[in-house]
Short mmCIF file of C-alpha atoms and ligand atoms in Angstrom, two decimals:
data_model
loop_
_atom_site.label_atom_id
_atom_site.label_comp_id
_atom_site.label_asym_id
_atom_site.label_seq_id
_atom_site.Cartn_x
_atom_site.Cartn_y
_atom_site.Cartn_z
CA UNK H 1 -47.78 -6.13 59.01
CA UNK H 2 -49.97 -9.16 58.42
CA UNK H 3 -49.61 -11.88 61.22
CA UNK H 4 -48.06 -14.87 59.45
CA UNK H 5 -50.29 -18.17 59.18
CA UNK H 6 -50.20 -20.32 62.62
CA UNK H 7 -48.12 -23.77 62.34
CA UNK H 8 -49.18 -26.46 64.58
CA UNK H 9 -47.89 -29.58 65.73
CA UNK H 10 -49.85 -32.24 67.39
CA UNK H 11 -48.45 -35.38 69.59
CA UNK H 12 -49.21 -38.38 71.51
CA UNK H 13 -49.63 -42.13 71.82
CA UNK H 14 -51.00 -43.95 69.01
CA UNK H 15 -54.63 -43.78 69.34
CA UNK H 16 -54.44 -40.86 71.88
CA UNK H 17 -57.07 -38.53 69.57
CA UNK H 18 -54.71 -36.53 67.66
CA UNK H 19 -56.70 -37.60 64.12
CA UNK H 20 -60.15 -36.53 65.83
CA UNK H 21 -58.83 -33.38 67.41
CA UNK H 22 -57.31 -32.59 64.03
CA UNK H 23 -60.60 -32.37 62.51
CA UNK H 24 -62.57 -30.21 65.40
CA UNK H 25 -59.16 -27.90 64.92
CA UNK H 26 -59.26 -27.54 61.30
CA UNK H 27 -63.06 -27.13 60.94
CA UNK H 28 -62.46 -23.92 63.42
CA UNK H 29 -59.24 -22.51 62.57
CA UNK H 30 -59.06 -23.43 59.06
CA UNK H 31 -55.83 -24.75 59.11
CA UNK H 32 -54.21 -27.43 56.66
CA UNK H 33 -53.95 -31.23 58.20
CA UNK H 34 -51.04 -33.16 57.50
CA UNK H 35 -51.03 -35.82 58.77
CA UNK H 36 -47.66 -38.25 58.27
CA UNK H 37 -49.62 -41.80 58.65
CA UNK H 38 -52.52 -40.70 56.04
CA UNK H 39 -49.72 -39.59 53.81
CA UNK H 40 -48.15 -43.06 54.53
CA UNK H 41 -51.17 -44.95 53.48
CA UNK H 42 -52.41 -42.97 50.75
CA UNK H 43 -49.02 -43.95 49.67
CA UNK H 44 -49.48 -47.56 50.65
CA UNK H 45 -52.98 -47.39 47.86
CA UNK H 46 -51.19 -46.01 45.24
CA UNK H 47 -48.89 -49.68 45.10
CA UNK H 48 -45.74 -47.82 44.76
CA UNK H 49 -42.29 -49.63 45.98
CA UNK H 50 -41.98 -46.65 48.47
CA UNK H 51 -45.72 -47.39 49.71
CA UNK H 52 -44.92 -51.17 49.39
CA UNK H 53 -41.50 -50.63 51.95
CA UNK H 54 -43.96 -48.38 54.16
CA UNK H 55 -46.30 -51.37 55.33
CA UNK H 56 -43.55 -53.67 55.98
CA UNK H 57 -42.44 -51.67 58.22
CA UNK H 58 -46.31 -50.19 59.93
CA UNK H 59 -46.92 -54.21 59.83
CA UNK H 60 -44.65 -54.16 62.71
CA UNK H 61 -45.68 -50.76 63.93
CA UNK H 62 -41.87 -49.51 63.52
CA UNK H 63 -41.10 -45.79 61.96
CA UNK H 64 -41.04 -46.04 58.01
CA UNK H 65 -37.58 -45.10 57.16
CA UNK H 66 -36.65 -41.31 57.14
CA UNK H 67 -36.11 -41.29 53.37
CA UNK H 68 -39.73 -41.94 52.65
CA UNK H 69 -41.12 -39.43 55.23
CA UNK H 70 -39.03 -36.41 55.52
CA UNK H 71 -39.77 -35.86 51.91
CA UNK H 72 -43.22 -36.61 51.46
CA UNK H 73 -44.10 -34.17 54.57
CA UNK H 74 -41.94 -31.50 53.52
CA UNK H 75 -43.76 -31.61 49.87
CA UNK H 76 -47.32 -31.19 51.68
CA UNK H 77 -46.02 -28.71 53.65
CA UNK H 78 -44.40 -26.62 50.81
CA UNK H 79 -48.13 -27.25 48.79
CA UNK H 80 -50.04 -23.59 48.40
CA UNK H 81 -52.59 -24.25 50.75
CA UNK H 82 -50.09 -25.21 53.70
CA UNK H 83 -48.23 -22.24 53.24
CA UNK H 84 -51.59 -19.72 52.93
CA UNK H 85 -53.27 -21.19 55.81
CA UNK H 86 -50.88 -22.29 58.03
CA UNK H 87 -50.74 -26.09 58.84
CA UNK H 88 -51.48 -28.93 61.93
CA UNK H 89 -48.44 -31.25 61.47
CA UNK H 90 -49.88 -34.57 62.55
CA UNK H 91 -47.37 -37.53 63.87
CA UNK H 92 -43.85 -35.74 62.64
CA UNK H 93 -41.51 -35.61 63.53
CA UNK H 94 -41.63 -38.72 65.26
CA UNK H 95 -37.47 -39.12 66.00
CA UNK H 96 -34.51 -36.31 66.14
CA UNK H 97 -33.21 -37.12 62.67
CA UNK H 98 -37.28 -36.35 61.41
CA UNK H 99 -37.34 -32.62 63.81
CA UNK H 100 -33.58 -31.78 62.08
CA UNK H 101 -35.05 -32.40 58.57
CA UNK H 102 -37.71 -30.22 59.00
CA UNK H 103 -36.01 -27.38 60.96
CA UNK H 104 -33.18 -27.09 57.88
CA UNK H 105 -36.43 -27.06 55.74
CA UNK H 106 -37.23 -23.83 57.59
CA UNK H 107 -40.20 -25.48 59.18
CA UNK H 108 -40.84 -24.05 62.40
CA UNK H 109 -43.82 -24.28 64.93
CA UNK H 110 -45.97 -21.30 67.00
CA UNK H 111 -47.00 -24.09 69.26
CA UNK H 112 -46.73 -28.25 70.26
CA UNK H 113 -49.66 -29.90 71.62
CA UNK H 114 -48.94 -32.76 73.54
CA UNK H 115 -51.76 -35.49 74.15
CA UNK H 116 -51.59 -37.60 77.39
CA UNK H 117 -53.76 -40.43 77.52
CA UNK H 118 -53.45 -43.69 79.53
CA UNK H 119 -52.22 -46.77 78.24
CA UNK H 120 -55.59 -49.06 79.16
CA UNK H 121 -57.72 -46.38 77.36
CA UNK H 122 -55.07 -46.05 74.68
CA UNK H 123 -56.32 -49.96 73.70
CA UNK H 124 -59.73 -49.33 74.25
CA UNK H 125 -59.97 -46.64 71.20
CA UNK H 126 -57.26 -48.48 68.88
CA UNK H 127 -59.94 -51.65 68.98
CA UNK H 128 -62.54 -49.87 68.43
CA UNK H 129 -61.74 -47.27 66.03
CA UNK H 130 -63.71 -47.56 62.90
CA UNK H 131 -63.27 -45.26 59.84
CA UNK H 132 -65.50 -43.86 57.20
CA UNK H 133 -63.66 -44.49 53.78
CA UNK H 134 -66.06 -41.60 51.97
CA UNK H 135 -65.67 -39.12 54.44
CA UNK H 136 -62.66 -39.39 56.26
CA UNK H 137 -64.60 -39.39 59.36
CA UNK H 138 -63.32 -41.47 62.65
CA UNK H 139 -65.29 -43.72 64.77
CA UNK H 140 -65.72 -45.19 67.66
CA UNK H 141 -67.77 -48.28 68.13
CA UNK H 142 -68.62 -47.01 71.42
CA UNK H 143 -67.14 -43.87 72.31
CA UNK H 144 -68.09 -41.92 68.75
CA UNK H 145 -71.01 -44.79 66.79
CA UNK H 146 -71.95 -44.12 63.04
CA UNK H 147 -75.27 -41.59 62.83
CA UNK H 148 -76.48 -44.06 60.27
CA UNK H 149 -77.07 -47.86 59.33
CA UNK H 150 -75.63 -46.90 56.41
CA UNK H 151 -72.27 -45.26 57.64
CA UNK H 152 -72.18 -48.12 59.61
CA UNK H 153 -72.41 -50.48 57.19
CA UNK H 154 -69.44 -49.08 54.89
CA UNK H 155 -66.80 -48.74 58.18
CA UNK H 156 -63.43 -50.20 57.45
CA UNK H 157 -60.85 -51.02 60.21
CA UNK H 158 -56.63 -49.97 60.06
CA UNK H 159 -54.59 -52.70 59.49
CA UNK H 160 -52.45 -52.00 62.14
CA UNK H 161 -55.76 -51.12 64.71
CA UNK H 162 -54.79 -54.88 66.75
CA UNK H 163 -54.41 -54.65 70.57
CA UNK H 164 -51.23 -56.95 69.68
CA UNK H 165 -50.08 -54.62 66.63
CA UNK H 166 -50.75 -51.08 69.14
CA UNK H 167 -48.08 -52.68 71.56
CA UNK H 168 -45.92 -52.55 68.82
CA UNK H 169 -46.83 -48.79 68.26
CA UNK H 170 -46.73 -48.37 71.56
CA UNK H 171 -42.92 -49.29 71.79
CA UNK H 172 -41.76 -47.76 69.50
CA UNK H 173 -43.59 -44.35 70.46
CA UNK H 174 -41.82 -44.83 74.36
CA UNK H 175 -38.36 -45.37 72.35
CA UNK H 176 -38.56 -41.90 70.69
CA UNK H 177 -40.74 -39.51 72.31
CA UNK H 178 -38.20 -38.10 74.86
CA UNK H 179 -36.01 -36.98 72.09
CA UNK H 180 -38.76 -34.92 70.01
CA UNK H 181 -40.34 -33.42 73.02
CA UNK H 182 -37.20 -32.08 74.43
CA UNK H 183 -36.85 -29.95 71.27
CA UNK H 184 -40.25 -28.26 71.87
CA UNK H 185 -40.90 -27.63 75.30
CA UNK H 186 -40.74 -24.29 75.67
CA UNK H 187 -43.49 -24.18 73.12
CA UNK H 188 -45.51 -26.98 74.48
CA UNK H 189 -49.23 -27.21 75.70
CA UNK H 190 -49.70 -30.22 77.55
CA UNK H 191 -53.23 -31.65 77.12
CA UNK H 192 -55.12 -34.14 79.42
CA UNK H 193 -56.25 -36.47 76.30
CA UNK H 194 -58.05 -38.70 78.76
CA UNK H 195 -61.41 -37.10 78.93
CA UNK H 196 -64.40 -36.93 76.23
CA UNK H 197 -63.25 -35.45 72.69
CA UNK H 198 -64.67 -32.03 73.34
CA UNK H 199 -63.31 -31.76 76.89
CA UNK H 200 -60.14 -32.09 75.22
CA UNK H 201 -60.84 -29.59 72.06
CA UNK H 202 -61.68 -27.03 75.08
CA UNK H 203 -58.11 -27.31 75.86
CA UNK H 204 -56.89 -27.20 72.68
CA UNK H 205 -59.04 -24.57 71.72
CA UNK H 206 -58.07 -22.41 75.01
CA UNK H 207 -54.72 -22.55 74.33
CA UNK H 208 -54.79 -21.73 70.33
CA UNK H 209 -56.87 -18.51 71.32
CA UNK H 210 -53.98 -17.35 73.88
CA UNK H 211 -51.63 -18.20 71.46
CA UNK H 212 -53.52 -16.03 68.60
CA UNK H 213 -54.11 -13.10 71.02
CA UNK H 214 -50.77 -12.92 72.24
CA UNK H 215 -49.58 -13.14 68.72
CA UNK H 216 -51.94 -9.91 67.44
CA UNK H 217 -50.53 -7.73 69.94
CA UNK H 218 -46.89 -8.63 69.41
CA UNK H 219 -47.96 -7.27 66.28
CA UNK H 220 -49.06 -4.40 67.16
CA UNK H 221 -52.50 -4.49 65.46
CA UNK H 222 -54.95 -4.81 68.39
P1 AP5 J 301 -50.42 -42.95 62.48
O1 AP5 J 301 -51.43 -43.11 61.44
O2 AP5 J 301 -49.89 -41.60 62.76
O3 AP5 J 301 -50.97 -43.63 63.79
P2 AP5 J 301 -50.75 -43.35 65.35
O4 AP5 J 301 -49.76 -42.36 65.76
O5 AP5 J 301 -50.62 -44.70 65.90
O6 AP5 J 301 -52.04 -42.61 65.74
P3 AP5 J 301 -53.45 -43.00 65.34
O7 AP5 J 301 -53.81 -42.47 63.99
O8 AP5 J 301 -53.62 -44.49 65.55
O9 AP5 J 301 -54.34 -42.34 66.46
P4 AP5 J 301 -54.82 -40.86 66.74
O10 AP5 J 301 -53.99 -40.30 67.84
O11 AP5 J 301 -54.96 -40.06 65.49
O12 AP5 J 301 -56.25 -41.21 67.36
P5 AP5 J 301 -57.75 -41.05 66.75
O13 AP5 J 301 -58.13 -39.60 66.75
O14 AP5 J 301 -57.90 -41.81 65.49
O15 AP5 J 301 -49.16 -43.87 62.17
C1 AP5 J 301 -49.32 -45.21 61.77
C2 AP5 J 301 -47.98 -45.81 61.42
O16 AP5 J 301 -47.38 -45.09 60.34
C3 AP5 J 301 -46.91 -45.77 62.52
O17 AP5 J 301 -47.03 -46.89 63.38
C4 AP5 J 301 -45.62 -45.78 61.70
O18 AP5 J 301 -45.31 -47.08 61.27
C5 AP5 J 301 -45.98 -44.95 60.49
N1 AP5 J 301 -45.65 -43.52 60.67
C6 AP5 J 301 -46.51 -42.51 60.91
N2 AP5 J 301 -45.85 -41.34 61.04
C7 AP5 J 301 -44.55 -41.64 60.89
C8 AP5 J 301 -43.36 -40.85 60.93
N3 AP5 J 301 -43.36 -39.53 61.18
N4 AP5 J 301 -42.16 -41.48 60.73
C9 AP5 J 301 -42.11 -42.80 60.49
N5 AP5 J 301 -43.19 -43.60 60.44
C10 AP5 J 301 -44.40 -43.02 60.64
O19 AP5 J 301 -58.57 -41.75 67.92
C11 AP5 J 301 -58.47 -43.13 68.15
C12 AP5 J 301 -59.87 -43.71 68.52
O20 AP5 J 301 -60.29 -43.15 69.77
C13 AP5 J 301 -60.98 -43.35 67.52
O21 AP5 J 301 -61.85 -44.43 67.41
C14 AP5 J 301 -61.70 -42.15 68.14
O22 AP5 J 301 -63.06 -42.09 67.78
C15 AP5 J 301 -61.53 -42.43 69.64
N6 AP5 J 301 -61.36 -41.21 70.42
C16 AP5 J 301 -60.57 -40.13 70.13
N7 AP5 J 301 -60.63 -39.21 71.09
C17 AP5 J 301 -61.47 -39.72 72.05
C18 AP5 J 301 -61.92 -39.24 73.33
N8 AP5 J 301 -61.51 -38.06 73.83
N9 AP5 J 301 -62.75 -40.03 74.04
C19 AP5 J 301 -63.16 -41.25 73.55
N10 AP5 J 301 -62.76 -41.76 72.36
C20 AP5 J 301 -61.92 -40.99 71.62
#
């Protein structure tokens, strides 16, 4: 029998490093991201009422309301590509009413990484995160600097990237993390998210390749 795709989902503070760990997982294990914020602001440029109610609400750095989310992550996760290559669920579910939705959507994960980074370093990146609006790519003004004048030179900033606005974020992640990690710990991999971004993949990484071992010999096909 062929091994079904892996599903992934990745948590942590705002800012923690799930975005750039994301893209060092995907580029070896070829899974889909989906990421809920990206979906959220892709949203937010399209100047749709639903993207419009978003910001108001990532202004503040409060959850956008379930009735936006829940369906636009189940959609990307239902697309072909999620469903052939497995997927890295990035920021959902973020609250118990989010991990229901998805669980009655038959969405279920192999394995929940958990990022744990401290709070003064948490401020640090937000500040200086920079992104590339061509490639996707994230920066760091110090921790991760453009290769080029001319990367550098096209950078935008998040809105919501201000050490006052990641306060906010930071709330409301305290308020309703307890609830969505309960759910998951018996398939959780805790991750020390406070060291440099491959120190942190080699976690990642060490953990995906017990998980995908352990996973071809339940199969039988080692
Ligand atoms: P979202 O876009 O998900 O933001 P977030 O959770 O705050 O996380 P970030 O994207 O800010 O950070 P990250 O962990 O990806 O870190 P990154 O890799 O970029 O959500 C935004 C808003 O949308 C929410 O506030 C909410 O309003 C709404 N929303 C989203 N999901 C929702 C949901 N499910 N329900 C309701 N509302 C929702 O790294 C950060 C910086 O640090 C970068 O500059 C990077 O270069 C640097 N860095 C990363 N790793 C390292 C390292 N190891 N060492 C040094 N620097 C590093």
């Amino acid at each position: 029998n062929p091994i079904p795709p892996l599903n992934i989902m990745i948590s942590g503070a705002p800012a923690s490093g799930k975005g750039t760990q994301c893209q060092l997982i995907t580029q070896k294990y070829g899974l889909v991201h989906v990421a809920a914020g990206d979906l959220l602001r892709a949203e937010i440029s399209t100047g749709s009422p639903n993207g419009k109610l978003a910001k108001e609400y990532m202004e503040k750095g409060e959850l956008v309301p379930d009735h936006i989310v829940v369906s636009m992550v189940k959609d990307r996760l239902n697309q072909p590509d999620s469903i052939r290559n497995g997927w890295l669920l990035d920021g959902y579910p973020r609250s118990l009413s989010q991990a229901t939705a998805l669980h009655q959507f038959g969405f279920q994960p192999h394995l929940f990484i958990l990022l744990h980074v401290s709070e003064d370093i948490l401020v640090d990146r937000v500040v200086g995160r920079r992104l590339d609006p061509l490639t996707g790519n994230i920066y760091h003004l110090q921790y991760s600097p453009p290769e080029t004048q001319e990367i550098a030179a096209r950078l935008t900033q998040r809105f919501d990237d201000t050490e006052q606005k990641v306060k906010l974020r930071l709330n409301t992640h305290h308020q309703n993390v307890e609830a969505v990690l309960s759910l998951y710990k018996d398939i959780t991999v805790q991750v020390d998210g406070n060291v440099s971004k491959e120190e942190v993949f080699a976690q990642i990484d060490s953990a995906l390749t017990t998980l995908l071992e352990k996973r071809k010999a339940a199969s039988g096909s080692v």
